[in-house]
Amino acid sequence: MNSAATRDSFPLRRKYLHVAEQLRSHIEDGTWPAGSRLPVERELADSHAVSINTLRRAVRDLVAEGLVQRRQGSGT
């Protein structure tokens, strides 16, 4: 399946929630241990077949939940 087809598979509201759940799962299962950096936004967006804006919305939710922290100049 090409990424354009995948990107259109979920409405925007559902896409970011789906991505947030996948990222949350990686954090909780130890794929990204506490204190580690997440992969760069472009890599995450590509691996989840979503736009940067959708990925940022998902990460913003995780920041609001306290699961990740953004550090200016250092990433997430």
Tab-separated table of N, CA and C in Angstrom:
chain	number	residue	atom	x	y	z
A	1	MET	N	0.850	-1.167	0.000
A	1	MET	CA	0.000	0.000	0.000
A	1	MET	C	0.895	1.229	0.000
A	2	ASN	N	0.624	2.178	-0.882
A	2	ASN	CA	1.471	3.362	-0.903
A	2	ASN	C	1.104	4.314	0.226
A	3	SER	N	2.022	5.225	0.533
A	3	SER	CA	1.802	6.098	1.685
A	3	SER	C	0.639	7.048	1.471
A	4	ALA	N	0.372	7.468	0.234
A	4	ALA	CA	-0.760	8.357	-0.018
A	4	ALA	C	-2.071	7.663	0.323
A	5	ALA	N	-2.197	6.406	-0.040
A	5	ALA	CA	-3.416	5.662	0.284
A	5	ALA	C	-3.545	5.490	1.785
A	6	THR	N	-2.437	5.222	2.457
A	6	THR	CA	-2.469	5.055	3.908
A	6	THR	C	-2.836	6.363	4.584
A	7	ARG	N	-2.291	7.460	4.086
A	7	ARG	CA	-2.563	8.768	4.687
A	7	ARG	C	-4.041	9.115	4.624
A	8	ASP	N	-4.746	8.615	3.624
A	8	ASP	CA	-6.161	8.923	3.476
A	8	ASP	C	-7.061	7.879	4.128
A	9	SER	N	-6.494	6.894	4.800
A	9	SER	CA	-7.275	5.803	5.360
A	9	SER	C	-8.093	6.205	6.578
A	10	PHE	N	-7.634	7.182	7.336
A	10	PHE	CA	-8.324	7.624	8.539
A	10	PHE	C	-8.634	9.108	8.417
A	11	PRO	N	-9.781	9.555	8.909
A	11	PRO	CA	-10.018	10.994	8.974
A	11	PRO	C	-8.960	11.623	9.879
A	12	LEU	N	-8.690	12.931	9.715
A	12	LEU	CA	-7.643	13.605	10.489
A	12	LEU	C	-7.796	13.361	11.982
A	13	ARG	N	-8.990	13.509	12.515
A	13	ARG	CA	-9.203	13.328	13.947
A	13	ARG	C	-8.748	11.945	14.389
A	14	ARG	N	-9.042	10.955	13.626
A	14	ARG	CA	-8.679	9.579	13.978
A	14	ARG	C	-7.199	9.309	13.737
A	15	LYS	N	-6.627	9.909	12.699
A	15	LYS	CA	-5.220	9.653	12.386
A	15	LYS	C	-4.319	10.030	13.545
A	16	TYR	N	-4.479	11.233	14.061
A	16	TYR	CA	-3.562	11.654	15.116
A	16	TYR	C	-3.778	10.832	16.379
A	17	LEU	N	-5.005	10.436	16.658
A	17	LEU	CA	-5.263	9.590	17.824
A	17	LEU	C	-4.623	8.216	17.642
A	18	HIS	N	-4.708	7.688	16.442
A	18	HIS	CA	-4.106	6.390	16.135
A	18	HIS	C	-2.582	6.465	16.282
A	19	VAL	N	-1.979	7.517	15.751
A	19	VAL	CA	-0.529	7.688	15.855
A	19	VAL	C	-0.125	7.871	17.312
A	20	ALA	N	-0.873	8.673	18.060
A	20	ALA	CA	-0.563	8.879	19.483
A	20	ALA	C	-0.600	7.552	20.233
A	21	GLU	N	-1.564	6.714	19.925
A	21	GLU	CA	-1.659	5.408	20.582
A	21	GLU	C	-0.452	4.532	20.239
A	22	GLN	N	-0.024	4.555	18.995
A	22	GLN	CA	1.151	3.772	18.600
A	22	GLN	C	2.408	4.284	19.300
A	23	LEU	N	2.578	5.601	19.354
A	23	LEU	CA	3.742	6.174	20.037
A	23	LEU	C	3.704	5.846	21.526
A	24	ARG	N	2.524	5.963	22.123
A	24	ARG	CA	2.343	5.639	23.544
A	24	ARG	C	2.749	4.187	23.809
A	25	SER	N	2.366	3.306	22.919
A	25	SER	CA	2.702	1.892	23.057
A	25	SER	C	4.216	1.682	23.043
A	26	HIS	N	4.911	2.370	22.146
A	26	HIS	CA	6.379	2.264	22.086
A	26	HIS	C	7.026	2.775	23.373
A	27	ILE	N	6.468	3.812	23.938
A	27	ILE	CA	7.009	4.362	25.188
A	27	ILE	C	6.760	3.383	26.328
A	28	GLU	N	5.543	2.876	26.416
A	28	GLU	CA	5.179	1.989	27.520
A	28	GLU	C	5.859	0.622	27.440
A	29	ASP	N	6.141	0.137	26.222
A	29	ASP	CA	6.786	-1.181	26.118
A	29	ASP	C	8.313	-1.108	26.180
A	30	GLY	N	8.843	0.102	26.345
A	30	GLY	CA	10.286	0.257	26.509
A	30	GLY	C	11.069	0.413	25.223
A	31	THR	N	10.383	0.462	24.084
A	31	THR	CA	11.083	0.701	22.821
A	31	THR	C	11.849	2.015	22.905
A	32	TRP	N	11.205	3.021	23.499
A	32	TRP	CA	11.845	4.310	23.772
A	32	TRP	C	11.820	4.504	25.281
A	33	PRO	N	12.878	4.107	25.979
A	33	PRO	CA	12.902	4.207	27.441
A	33	PRO	C	12.840	5.651	27.927
A	34	ALA	N	12.436	5.823	29.168
A	34	ALA	CA	12.373	7.153	29.786
A	34	ALA	C	13.719	7.841	29.634
A	35	GLY	N	13.671	9.102	29.241
A	35	GLY	CA	14.887	9.887	29.086
A	35	GLY	C	15.517	9.808	27.712
A	36	SER	N	15.054	8.876	26.875
A	36	SER	CA	15.621	8.772	25.528
A	36	SER	C	14.894	9.732	24.588
A	37	ARG	N	15.539	10.035	23.491
A	37	ARG	CA	14.921	10.895	22.482
A	37	ARG	C	14.091	10.053	21.526
A	38	LEU	N	12.989	10.632	21.105
A	38	LEU	CA	12.195	10.003	20.053
A	38	LEU	C	12.920	10.200	18.726
A	39	PRO	N	12.656	9.359	17.747
A	39	PRO	CA	13.206	9.610	16.410
A	39	PRO	C	12.742	10.981	15.901
A	40	VAL	N	13.436	11.520	14.919
A	40	VAL	CA	13.080	12.834	14.375
A	40	VAL	C	11.686	12.789	13.761
A	41	GLU	N	11.034	13.952	13.723
A	41	GLU	CA	9.650	14.037	13.255
A	41	GLU	C	9.452	13.430	11.870
A	42	ARG	N	10.336	13.756	10.927
A	42	ARG	CA	10.161	13.258	9.559
A	42	ARG	C	10.188	11.733	9.538
A	43	GLU	N	11.086	11.140	10.293
A	43	GLU	CA	11.178	9.674	10.349
A	43	GLU	C	9.899	9.078	10.941
A	44	LEU	N	9.412	9.669	12.028
A	44	LEU	CA	8.177	9.173	12.645
A	44	LEU	C	6.986	9.333	11.707
A	45	ALA	N	6.885	10.503	11.072
A	45	ALA	CA	5.772	10.742	10.152
A	45	ALA	C	5.806	9.739	9.004
A	46	ASP	N	6.984	9.522	8.440
A	46	ASP	CA	7.100	8.562	7.335
A	46	ASP	C	6.779	7.143	7.783
A	47	SER	N	7.264	6.756	8.953
A	47	SER	CA	7.034	5.379	9.406
A	47	SER	C	5.569	5.114	9.742
A	48	HIS	N	4.817	6.174	10.050
A	48	HIS	CA	3.388	6.024	10.340
A	48	HIS	C	2.518	6.482	9.170
A	49	ALA	N	3.181	6.863	8.069
A	49	ALA	CA	2.497	7.288	6.843
A	49	ALA	C	1.501	8.411	7.095
A	50	VAL	N	1.959	9.424	7.838
A	50	VAL	CA	1.127	10.595	8.112
A	50	VAL	C	1.938	11.853	7.825
A	51	SER	N	1.251	12.969	7.777
A	51	SER	CA	1.932	14.244	7.574
A	51	SER	C	2.636	14.675	8.862
A	52	ILE	N	3.557	15.606	8.715
A	52	ILE	CA	4.250	16.170	9.879
A	52	ILE	C	3.232	16.790	10.834
A	53	ASN	N	2.231	17.495	10.299
A	53	ASN	CA	1.234	18.138	11.165
A	53	ASN	C	0.453	17.119	11.986
A	54	THR	N	0.099	15.994	11.378
A	54	THR	CA	-0.610	14.944	12.110
A	54	THR	C	0.282	14.371	13.200
A	55	LEU	N	1.546	14.134	12.862
A	55	LEU	CA	2.499	13.622	13.849
A	55	LEU	C	2.660	14.607	15.004
A	56	ARG	N	2.781	15.888	14.687
A	56	ARG	CA	2.940	16.909	15.737
A	56	ARG	C	1.726	16.955	16.651
A	57	ARG	N	0.547	16.777	16.080
A	57	ARG	CA	-0.675	16.766	16.899
A	57	ARG	C	-0.651	15.580	17.860
A	58	ALA	N	-0.215	14.433	17.384
A	58	ALA	CA	-0.118	13.238	18.234
A	58	ALA	C	0.894	13.461	19.353
A	59	VAL	N	2.048	14.022	19.016
A	59	VAL	CA	3.081	14.280	20.025
A	59	VAL	C	2.594	15.317	21.028
A	60	ARG	N	1.878	16.326	20.556
A	60	ARG	CA	1.332	17.345	21.463
A	60	ARG	C	0.424	16.697	22.511
A	61	ASP	N	-0.361	15.712	22.114
A	61	ASP	CA	-1.210	14.997	23.073
A	61	ASP	C	-0.369	14.251	24.103
A	62	LEU	N	0.723	13.633	23.655
A	62	LEU	CA	1.596	12.905	24.584
A	62	LEU	C	2.301	13.862	25.541
A	63	VAL	N	2.637	15.046	25.065
A	63	VAL	CA	3.219	16.071	25.943
A	63	VAL	C	2.189	16.466	27.000
A	64	ALA	N	0.948	16.681	26.574
A	64	ALA	CA	-0.122	17.059	27.507
A	64	ALA	C	-0.367	15.975	28.553
A	65	GLU	N	-0.163	14.709	28.178
A	65	GLU	CA	-0.329	13.592	29.114
A	65	GLU	C	0.876	13.422	30.033
A	66	GLY	N	1.969	14.111	29.723
A	66	GLY	CA	3.178	13.988	30.524
A	66	GLY	C	4.051	12.800	30.153
A	67	LEU	N	3.756	12.148	29.035
A	67	LEU	CA	4.559	10.996	28.611
A	67	LEU	C	5.868	11.410	27.954
A	68	VAL	N	5.883	12.559	27.304
A	68	VAL	CA	7.103	13.073	26.676
A	68	VAL	C	7.262	14.542	27.026
A	69	GLN	N	8.486	15.014	26.902
A	69	GLN	CA	8.800	16.425	27.123
A	69	GLN	C	9.480	16.958	25.880
A	70	ARG	N	9.142	18.181	25.534
A	70	ARG	CA	9.843	18.857	24.438
A	70	ARG	C	10.896	19.753	25.066
A	71	ARG	N	12.078	19.710	24.485
A	71	ARG	CA	13.165	20.581	24.939
A	71	ARG	C	13.643	21.375	23.745
A	72	GLN	N	13.485	22.688	23.817
A	72	GLN	CA	13.874	23.535	22.706
A	72	GLN	C	15.343	23.307	22.361
A	73	GLY	N	15.599	23.025	21.103
A	73	GLY	CA	16.952	22.779	20.636
A	73	GLY	C	17.425	21.348	20.805
A	74	SER	N	16.658	20.531	21.527
A	74	SER	CA	17.074	19.142	21.771
A	74	SER	C	16.103	18.118	21.219
A	75	GLY	N	14.912	18.526	20.858
A	75	GLY	CA	13.927	17.580	20.337
A	75	GLY	C	12.974	17.100	21.415
A	76	THR	N	12.355	15.954	21.140
A	76	THR	CA	11.347	15.408	22.044
A	76	THR	C	11.850	14.121	22.657
